[in-house]
Coordinates of C-alpha atoms and ligand atoms in Angstrom, one line a residue:
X1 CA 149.5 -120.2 -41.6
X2 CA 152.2 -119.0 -39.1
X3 CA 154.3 -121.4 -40.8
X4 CA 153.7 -120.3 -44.0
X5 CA 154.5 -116.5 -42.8
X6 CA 157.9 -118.1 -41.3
X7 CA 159.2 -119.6 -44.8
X8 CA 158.5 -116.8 -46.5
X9 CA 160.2 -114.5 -44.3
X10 CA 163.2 -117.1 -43.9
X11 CA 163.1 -117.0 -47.6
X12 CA 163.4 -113.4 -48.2
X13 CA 166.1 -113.3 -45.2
X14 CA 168.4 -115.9 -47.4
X15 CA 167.7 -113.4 -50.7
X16 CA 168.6 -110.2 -49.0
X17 CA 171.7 -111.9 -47.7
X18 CA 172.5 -113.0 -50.8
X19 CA 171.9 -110.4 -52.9
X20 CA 173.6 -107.9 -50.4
X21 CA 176.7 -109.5 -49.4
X22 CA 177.3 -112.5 -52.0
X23 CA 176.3 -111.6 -55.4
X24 CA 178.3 -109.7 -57.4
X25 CA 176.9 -108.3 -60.2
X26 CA 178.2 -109.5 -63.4
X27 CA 176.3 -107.4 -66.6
X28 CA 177.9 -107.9 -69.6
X29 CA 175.7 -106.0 -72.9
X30 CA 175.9 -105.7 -76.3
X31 CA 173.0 -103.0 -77.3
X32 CA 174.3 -102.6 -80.6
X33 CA 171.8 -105.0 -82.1
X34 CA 169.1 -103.0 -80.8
X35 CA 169.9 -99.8 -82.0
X36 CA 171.4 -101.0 -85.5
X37 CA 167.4 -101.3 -86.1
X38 CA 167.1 -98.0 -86.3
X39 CA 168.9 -97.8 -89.9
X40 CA 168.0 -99.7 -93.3
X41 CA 171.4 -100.8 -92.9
X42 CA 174.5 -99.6 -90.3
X43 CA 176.2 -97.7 -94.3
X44 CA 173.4 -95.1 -93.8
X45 CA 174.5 -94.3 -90.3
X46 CA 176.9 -91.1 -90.4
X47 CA 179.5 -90.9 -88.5
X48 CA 180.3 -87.3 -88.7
X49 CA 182.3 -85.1 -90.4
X50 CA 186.2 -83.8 -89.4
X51 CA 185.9 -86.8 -86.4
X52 CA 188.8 -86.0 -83.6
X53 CA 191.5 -88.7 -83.9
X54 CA 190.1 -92.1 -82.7
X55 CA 193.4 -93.3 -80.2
X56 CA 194.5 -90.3 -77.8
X57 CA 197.3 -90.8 -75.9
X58 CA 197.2 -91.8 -72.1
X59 CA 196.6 -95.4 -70.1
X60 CA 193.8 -97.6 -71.4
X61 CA 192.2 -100.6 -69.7
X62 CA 193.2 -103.6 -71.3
X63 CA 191.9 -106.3 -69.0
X64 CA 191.2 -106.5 -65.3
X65 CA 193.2 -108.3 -62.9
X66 CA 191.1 -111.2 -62.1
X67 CA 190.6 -112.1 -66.0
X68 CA 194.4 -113.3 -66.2
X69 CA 195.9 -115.7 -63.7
X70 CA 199.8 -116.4 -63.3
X71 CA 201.1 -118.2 -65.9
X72 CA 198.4 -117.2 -68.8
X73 CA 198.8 -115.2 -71.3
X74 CA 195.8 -113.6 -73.0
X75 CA 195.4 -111.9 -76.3
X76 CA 194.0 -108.5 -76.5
X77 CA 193.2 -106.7 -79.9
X78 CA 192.9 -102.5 -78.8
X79 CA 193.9 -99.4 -79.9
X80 CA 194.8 -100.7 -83.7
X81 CA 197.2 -102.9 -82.0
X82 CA 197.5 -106.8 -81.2
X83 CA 198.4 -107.0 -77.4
X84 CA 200.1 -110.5 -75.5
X85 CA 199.1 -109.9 -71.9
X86 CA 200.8 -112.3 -69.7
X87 CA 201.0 -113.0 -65.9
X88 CA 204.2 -114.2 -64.8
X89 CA 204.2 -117.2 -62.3
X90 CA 205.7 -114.2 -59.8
X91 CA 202.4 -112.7 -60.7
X92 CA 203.9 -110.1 -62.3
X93 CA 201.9 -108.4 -65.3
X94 CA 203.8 -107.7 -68.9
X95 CA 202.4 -106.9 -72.2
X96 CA 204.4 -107.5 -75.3
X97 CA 203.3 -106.7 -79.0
X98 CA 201.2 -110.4 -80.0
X99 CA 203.4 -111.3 -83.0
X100 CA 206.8 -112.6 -83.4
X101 CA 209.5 -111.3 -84.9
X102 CA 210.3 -114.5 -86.2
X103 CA 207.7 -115.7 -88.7
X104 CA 204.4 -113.6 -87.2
X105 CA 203.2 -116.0 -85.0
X106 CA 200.3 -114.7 -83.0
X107 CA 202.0 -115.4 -79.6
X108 CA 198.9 -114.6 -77.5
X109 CA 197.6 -117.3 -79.2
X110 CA 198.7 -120.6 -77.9
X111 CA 201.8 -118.8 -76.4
X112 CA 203.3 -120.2 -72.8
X113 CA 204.8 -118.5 -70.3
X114 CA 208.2 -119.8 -68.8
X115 CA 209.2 -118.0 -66.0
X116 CA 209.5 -114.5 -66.9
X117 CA 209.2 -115.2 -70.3
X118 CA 206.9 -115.8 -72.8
X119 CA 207.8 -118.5 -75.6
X120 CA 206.2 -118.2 -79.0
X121 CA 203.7 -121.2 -80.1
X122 CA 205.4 -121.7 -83.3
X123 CA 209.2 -122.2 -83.6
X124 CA 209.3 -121.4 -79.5
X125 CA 211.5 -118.6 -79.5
X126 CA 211.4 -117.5 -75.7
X127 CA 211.0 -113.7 -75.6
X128 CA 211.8 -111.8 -72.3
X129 CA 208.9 -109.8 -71.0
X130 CA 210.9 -107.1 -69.0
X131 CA 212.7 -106.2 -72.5
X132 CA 211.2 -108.1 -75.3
X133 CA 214.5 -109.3 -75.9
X134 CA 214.8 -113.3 -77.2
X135 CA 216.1 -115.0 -74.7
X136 CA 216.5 -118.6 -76.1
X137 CA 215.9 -120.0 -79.6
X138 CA 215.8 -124.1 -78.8
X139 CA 217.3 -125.0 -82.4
X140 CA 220.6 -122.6 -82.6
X141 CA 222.8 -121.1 -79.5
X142 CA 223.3 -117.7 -81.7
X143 CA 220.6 -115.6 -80.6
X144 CA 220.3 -112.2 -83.1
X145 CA 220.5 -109.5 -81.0
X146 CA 218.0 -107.9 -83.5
X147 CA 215.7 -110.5 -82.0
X148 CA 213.1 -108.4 -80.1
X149 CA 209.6 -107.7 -79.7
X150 CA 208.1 -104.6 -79.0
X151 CA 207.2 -104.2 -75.1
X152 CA 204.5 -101.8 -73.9
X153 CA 204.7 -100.3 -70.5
X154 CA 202.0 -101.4 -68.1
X155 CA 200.5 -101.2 -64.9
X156 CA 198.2 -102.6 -62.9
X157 CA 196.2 -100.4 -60.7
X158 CA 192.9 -101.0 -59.2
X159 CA 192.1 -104.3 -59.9
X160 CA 192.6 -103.2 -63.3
X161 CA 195.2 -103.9 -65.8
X162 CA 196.7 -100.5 -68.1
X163 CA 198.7 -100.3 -71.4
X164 CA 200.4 -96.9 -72.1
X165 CA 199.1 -96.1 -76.0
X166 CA 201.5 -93.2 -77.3
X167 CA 200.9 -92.1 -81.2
X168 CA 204.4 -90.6 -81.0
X169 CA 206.1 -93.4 -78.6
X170 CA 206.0 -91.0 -75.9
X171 CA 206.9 -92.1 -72.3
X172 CA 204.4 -91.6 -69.4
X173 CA 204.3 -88.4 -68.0
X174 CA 201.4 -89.1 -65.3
X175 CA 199.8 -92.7 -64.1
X176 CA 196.8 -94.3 -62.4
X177 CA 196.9 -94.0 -59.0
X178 CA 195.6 -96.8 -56.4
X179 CA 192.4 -95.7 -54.3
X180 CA 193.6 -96.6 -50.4
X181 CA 190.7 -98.4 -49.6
X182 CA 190.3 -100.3 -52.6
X183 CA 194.4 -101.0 -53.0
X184 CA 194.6 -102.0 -49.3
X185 CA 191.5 -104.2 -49.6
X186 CA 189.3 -102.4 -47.0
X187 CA 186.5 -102.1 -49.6
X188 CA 185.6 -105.1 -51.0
X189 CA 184.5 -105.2 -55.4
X190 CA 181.0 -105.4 -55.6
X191 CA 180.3 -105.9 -59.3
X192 CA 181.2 -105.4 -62.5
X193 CA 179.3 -104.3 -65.9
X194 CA 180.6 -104.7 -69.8
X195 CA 179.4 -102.6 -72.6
X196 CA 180.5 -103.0 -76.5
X197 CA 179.5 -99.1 -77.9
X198 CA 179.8 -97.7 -81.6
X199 CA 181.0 -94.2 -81.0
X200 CA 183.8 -92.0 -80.9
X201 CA 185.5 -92.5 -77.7
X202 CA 184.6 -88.4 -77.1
X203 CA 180.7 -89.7 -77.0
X204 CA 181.3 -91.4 -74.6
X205 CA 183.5 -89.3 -72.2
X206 CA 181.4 -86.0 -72.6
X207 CA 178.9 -87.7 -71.0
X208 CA 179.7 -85.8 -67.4
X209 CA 180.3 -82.2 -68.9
X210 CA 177.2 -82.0 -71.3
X211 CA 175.7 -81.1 -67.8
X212 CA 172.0 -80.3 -69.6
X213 CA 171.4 -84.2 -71.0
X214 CA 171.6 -85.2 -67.1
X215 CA 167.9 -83.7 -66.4
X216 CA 166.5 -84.6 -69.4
X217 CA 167.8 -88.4 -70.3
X218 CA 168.7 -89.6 -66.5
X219 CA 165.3 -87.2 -64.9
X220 CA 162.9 -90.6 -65.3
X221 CA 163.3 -93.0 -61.9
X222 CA 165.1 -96.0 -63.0
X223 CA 162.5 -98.4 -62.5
X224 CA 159.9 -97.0 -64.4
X225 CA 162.5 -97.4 -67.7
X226 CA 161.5 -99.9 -70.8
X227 CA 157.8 -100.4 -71.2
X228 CA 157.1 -97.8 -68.0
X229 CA 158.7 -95.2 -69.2
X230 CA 155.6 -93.9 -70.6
X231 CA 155.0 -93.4 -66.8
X232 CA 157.6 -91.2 -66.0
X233 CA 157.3 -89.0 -68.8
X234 CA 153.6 -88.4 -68.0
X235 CA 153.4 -88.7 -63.9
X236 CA 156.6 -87.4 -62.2
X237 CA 156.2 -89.2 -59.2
X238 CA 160.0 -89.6 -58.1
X239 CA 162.7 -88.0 -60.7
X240 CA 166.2 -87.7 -60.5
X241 CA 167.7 -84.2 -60.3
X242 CA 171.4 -83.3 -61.0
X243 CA 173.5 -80.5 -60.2
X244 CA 176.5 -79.8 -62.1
X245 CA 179.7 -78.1 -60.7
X246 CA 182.6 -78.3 -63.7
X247 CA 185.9 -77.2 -63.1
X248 CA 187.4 -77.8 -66.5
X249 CA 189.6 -74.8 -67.1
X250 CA 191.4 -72.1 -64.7
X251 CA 189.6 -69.6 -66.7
X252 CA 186.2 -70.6 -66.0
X253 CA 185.6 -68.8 -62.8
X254 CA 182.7 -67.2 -63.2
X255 CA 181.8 -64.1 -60.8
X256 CA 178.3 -63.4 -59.3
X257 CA 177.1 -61.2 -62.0
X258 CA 177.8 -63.7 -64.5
X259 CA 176.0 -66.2 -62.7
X260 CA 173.0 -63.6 -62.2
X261 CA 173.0 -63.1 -66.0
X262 CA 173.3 -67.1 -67.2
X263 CA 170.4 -67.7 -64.7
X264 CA 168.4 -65.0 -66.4
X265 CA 169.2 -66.4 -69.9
X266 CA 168.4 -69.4 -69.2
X267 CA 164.5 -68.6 -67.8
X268 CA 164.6 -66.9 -71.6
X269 CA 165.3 -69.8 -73.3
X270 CA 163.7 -72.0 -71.2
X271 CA 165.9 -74.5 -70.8
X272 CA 165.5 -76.6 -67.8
X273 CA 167.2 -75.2 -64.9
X274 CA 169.2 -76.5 -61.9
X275 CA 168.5 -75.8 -58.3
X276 CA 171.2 -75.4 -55.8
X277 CA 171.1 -76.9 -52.0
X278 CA 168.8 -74.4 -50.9
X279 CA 166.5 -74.7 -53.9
X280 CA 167.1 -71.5 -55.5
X281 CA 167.5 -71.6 -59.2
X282 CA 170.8 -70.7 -60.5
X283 CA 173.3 -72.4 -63.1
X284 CA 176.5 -72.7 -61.2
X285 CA 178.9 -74.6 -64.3
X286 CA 182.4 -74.5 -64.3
X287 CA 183.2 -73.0 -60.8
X288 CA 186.5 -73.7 -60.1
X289 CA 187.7 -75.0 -57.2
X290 CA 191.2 -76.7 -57.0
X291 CA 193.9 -74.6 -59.3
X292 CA 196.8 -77.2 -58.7
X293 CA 195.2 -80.0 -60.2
X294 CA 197.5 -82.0 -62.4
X295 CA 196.5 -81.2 -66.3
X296 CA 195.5 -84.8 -66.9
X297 CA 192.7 -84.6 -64.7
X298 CA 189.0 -83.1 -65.1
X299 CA 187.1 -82.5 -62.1
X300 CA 182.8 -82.8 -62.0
X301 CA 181.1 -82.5 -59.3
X302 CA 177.3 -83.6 -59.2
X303 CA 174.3 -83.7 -56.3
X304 CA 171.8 -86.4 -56.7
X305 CA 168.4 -86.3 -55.8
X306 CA 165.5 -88.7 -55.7
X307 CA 162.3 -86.9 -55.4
X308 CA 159.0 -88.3 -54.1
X309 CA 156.3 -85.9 -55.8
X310 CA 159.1 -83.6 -56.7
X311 CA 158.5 -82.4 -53.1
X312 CA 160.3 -84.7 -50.8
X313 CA 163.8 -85.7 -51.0
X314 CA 163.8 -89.7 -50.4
X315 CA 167.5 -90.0 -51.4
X316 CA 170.7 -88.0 -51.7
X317 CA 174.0 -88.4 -53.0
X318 CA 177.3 -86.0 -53.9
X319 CA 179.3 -87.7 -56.3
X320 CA 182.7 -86.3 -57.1
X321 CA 183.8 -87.7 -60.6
X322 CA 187.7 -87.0 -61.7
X323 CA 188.5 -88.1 -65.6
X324 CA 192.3 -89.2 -65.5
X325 CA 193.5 -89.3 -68.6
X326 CA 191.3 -89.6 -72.5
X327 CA 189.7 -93.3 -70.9
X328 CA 189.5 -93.5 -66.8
X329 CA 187.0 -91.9 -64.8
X330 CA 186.3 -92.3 -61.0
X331 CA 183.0 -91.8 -59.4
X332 CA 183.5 -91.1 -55.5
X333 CA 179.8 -91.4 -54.3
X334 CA 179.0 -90.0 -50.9
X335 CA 175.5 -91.2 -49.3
X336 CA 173.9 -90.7 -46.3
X337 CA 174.8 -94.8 -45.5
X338 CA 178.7 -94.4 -46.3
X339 CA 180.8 -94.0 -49.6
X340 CA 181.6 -96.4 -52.8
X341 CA 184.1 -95.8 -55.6
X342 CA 183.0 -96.6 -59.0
X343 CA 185.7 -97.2 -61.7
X344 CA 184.9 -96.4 -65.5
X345 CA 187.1 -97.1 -67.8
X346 CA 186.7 -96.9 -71.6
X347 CA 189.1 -98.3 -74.4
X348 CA 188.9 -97.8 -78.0
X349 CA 189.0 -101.4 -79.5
X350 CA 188.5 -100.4 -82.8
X351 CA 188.1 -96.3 -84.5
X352 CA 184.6 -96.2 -83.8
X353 CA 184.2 -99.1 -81.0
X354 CA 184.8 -98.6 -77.4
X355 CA 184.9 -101.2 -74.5
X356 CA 183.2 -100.0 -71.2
X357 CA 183.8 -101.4 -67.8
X358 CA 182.4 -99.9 -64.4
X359 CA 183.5 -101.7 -61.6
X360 CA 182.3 -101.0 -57.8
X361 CA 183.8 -101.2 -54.6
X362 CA 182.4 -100.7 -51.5
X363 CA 183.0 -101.2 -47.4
X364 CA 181.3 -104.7 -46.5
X365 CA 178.9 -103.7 -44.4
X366 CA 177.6 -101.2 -47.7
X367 CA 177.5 -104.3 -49.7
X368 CA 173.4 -104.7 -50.2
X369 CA 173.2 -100.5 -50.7
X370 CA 176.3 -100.8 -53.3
X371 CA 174.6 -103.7 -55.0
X372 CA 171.5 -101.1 -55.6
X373 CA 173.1 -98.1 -56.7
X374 CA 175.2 -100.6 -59.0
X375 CA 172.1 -101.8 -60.5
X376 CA 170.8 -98.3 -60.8
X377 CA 174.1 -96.9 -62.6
X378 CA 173.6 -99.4 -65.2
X379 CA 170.2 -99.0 -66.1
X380 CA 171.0 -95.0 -66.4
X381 CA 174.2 -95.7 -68.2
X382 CA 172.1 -97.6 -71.1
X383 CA 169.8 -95.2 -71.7
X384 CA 173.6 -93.3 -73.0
X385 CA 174.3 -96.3 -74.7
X386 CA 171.4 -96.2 -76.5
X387 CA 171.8 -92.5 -78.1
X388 CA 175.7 -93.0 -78.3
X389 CA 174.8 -96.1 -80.5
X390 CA 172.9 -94.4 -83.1
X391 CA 174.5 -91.0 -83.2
X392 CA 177.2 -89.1 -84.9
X393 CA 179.9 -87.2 -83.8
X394 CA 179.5 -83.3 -84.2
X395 CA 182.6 -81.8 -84.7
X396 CA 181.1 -78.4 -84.8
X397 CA 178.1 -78.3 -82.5
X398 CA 175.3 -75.5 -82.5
X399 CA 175.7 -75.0 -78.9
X400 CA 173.9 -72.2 -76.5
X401 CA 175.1 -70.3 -73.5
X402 CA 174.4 -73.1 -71.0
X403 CA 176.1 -75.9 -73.3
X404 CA 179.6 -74.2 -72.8
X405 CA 181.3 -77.1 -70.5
X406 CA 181.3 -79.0 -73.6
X407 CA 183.5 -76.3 -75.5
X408 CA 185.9 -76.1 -72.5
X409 CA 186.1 -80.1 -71.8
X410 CA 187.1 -80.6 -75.7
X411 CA 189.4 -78.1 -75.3
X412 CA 191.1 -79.6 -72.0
X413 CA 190.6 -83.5 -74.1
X414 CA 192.6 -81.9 -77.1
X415 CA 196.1 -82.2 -74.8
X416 CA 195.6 -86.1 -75.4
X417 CA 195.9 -86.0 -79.2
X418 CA 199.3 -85.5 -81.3
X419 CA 200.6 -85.0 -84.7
X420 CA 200.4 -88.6 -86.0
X421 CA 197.3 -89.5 -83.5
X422 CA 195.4 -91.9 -85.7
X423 CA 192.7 -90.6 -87.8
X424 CA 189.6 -92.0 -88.5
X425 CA 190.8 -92.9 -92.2
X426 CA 194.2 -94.0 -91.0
X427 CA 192.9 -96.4 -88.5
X428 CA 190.4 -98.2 -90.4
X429 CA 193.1 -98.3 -93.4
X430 CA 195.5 -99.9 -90.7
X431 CA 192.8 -102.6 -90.1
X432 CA 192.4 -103.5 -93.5
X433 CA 194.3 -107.4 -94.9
Ligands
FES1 S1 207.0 -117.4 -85.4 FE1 207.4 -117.3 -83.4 S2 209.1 -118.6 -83.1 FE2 208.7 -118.7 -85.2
FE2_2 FE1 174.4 -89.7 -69.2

């Protein structure tokens, strides 16, 4: 018996290890299947009238780091645009446009690279990747100087690889900037999660300042989701509470009065309310905090809560979420064991497609706890997925009192759009052969 008690606790031991400081999650999901379902056919699904252009301007996540090794090149189809993303054997990232000047040649596709170079599959013209210039053609010593492929600027930040996308062929005015612990390699990456989504990119990024879906869609405990979640809805045993603090716009201070009246409002139209740290009920949106933030950013600030019979608190967190830019957003998570960073990025890959990747990083030693909270991000991020999958975009929202973040966050997310920013129409037409 004692022996029996022994394995299994050996057992366990091995798991826990394993789980908390070797496995690294790894959850790639397409949930587009499930939710095309809920049409006759994916024509009857609307997609909203007047839609917001479907590229803004800013960085987007093309690939991350460890997807592309030196000397590959891989191809990368974003944005309306056909990317060649190549490592050099320096290990030095550059990303020119995929086809070749010469005949069209997908280089991305069957391309090599030579040194800093990469040569075309085709007729091997050798294009430079710091200039796009055509470095060597092996069948002629003239070289046309006309003989150049476009070159996007790049970085790579993060762990993460980024393409400047510019409607009007802007240069960078602001760009990502490397968290010390994870650039340094203090924190170690703890996982990784991939999500294909039909929506406007604006779906999915309004997700933080449409404060009011958080305590209605997230509320449930993440393991009594799927065929529990019956369970939830009818015995709160634990639930999740958030508190919003948006800081969107420098005019959005709101004085104590205000904040008096909105809390009154809200009792009136009973919408759910929000508690602050010492459990009175107020509605404390958009308080504004930091008035020398750089106009690219958006600032969130939430409490999280697990309740045990909506008495005790079992677990707390304060996570601190800054949206860079139309398609990066950082989650700095403070807990009671330490902190983690969690990186979302999302990239249009085609008008009404967007690629989403969260990556987390963590000390070592939080490895096991990061692991957890990872698990539970991505089970409350689907349960978006699933309403950003079947829904339209509303250009002109009905909107009450409490709902205003939303107005102010489109607002500060209209600075990433230009004259000739793709339109819905426009794009789709582009993808059309
Ligand atoms: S098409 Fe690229 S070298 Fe000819
Ligand atoms: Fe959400």
């Amino acid at each position: 018996m004692l022996d029996w008690c022994v394995g299994i606790a050996t057992t366990l031991l091995i798991f826990l290890i394993y789980f908390g400081y070797f496995f690294k999650f790894n959850n790639v999901k397409d949930l587009r299947t499930e939710t095309r379902s809920f049409y006759a056919s994916n024509k009857n699904r609307k997609i909203g009238k007047e839609l917001p252009p479907v590229y803004p301007n800013g960085w987007f996540a093309l690939l991350e780091s460890s997807q592309i090794k030196k000397g590959q090149v891989k191809h990368v189809s974003a944005l309306g645009e056909n990317f060649a993303v190549f490592r050099t054997e320096r290990g030095i990232i550059n990303i020119l446009d995929a086809y070749c000047p010469h005949l069209g040649a997908n280089m991305a596709e069957n391309g090599r690279v030579k040194g800093d170079c990469l040569e075309c599959p085709f007729h091997s013209w050798k294009f430079r990747g710091e200039d796009g210039y055509c470095e060597n053609i092996p069948y002629t010593t003239k070289v046309p100087h006309v003989a150049r492929v476009k070159v996007w600027k790049s970085c790579e930040v993060n762990h993460i690889i980024f393409v400047w996308y510019h409607s009007e062929s802007a240069e960078p005015d602001w760009q990502p900037q490397p968290h010390t612990f994870v650039s340094t390699g203090a924190w170690r990456f703890q996982g990784r999660n991939e999500y294909l989504i039909n929506c406007h990119i604006q779906d999915v990024t309004e997700n933080g300042p449409d404060a009011m879906h958080l305590n209605e869609l997230h509320s449930p405990p993440i393991f009594l989701s799927g065929e529990f979640s019956w369970l939830a809805r009818h015995l709160w045993i634990i639930y999740t509470r958030w508190q919003p603090n948006c800081s969107y716009d420098n005019q959005m201070n709101e004085d104590e009065d205000e904040v008096i009246k909105t809390s009154a409002k809200l009792k009136g139209v009973s919408i759910h309310p929000i508690e602050n740290d010492k459990g009175n009920r107020h509605f404390t949106v958009a308080q504004n905090t930091d008035r020398n933030r750089e106009e690219h950013k958006a600032n969130m600030h939430l409490c999280h809560k697990v309740m045990l019979l909506e008495r005790f608190s079992i677990m707390e967190s304060d996570v601190r979420a800054e949206q860079i830019g139309p398609g990066i957003i950082e989650l700095n998570v403070n807990t009671s064991f330490g902190s983690l960073y969690i990186l979302l990025t999302i990239t249009p890959i085609e008008p009404l497609l967007q690629r989403v990747i969260h990556l987390i990083f963590s000390p070592p030693l939080l490895a096991p706890y990061a692991n957890l909270l990872f698990l539970g991000e991505c089970m409350m991020f689907e349960r978006d997925i699933r309403i950003w999958n079947s829904k339209r975009f509303e250009q002109h929202p009905i909107l009450v009192h409490e709902d205003r973040t939303i107005q102010v966050y489109r607002r500060w997310y209209s600075q990433f759009y230009s004259d000739h920013s793709p339109t819905y129409e426009t794009a789709i037409k582009d993808l059309q052969w």
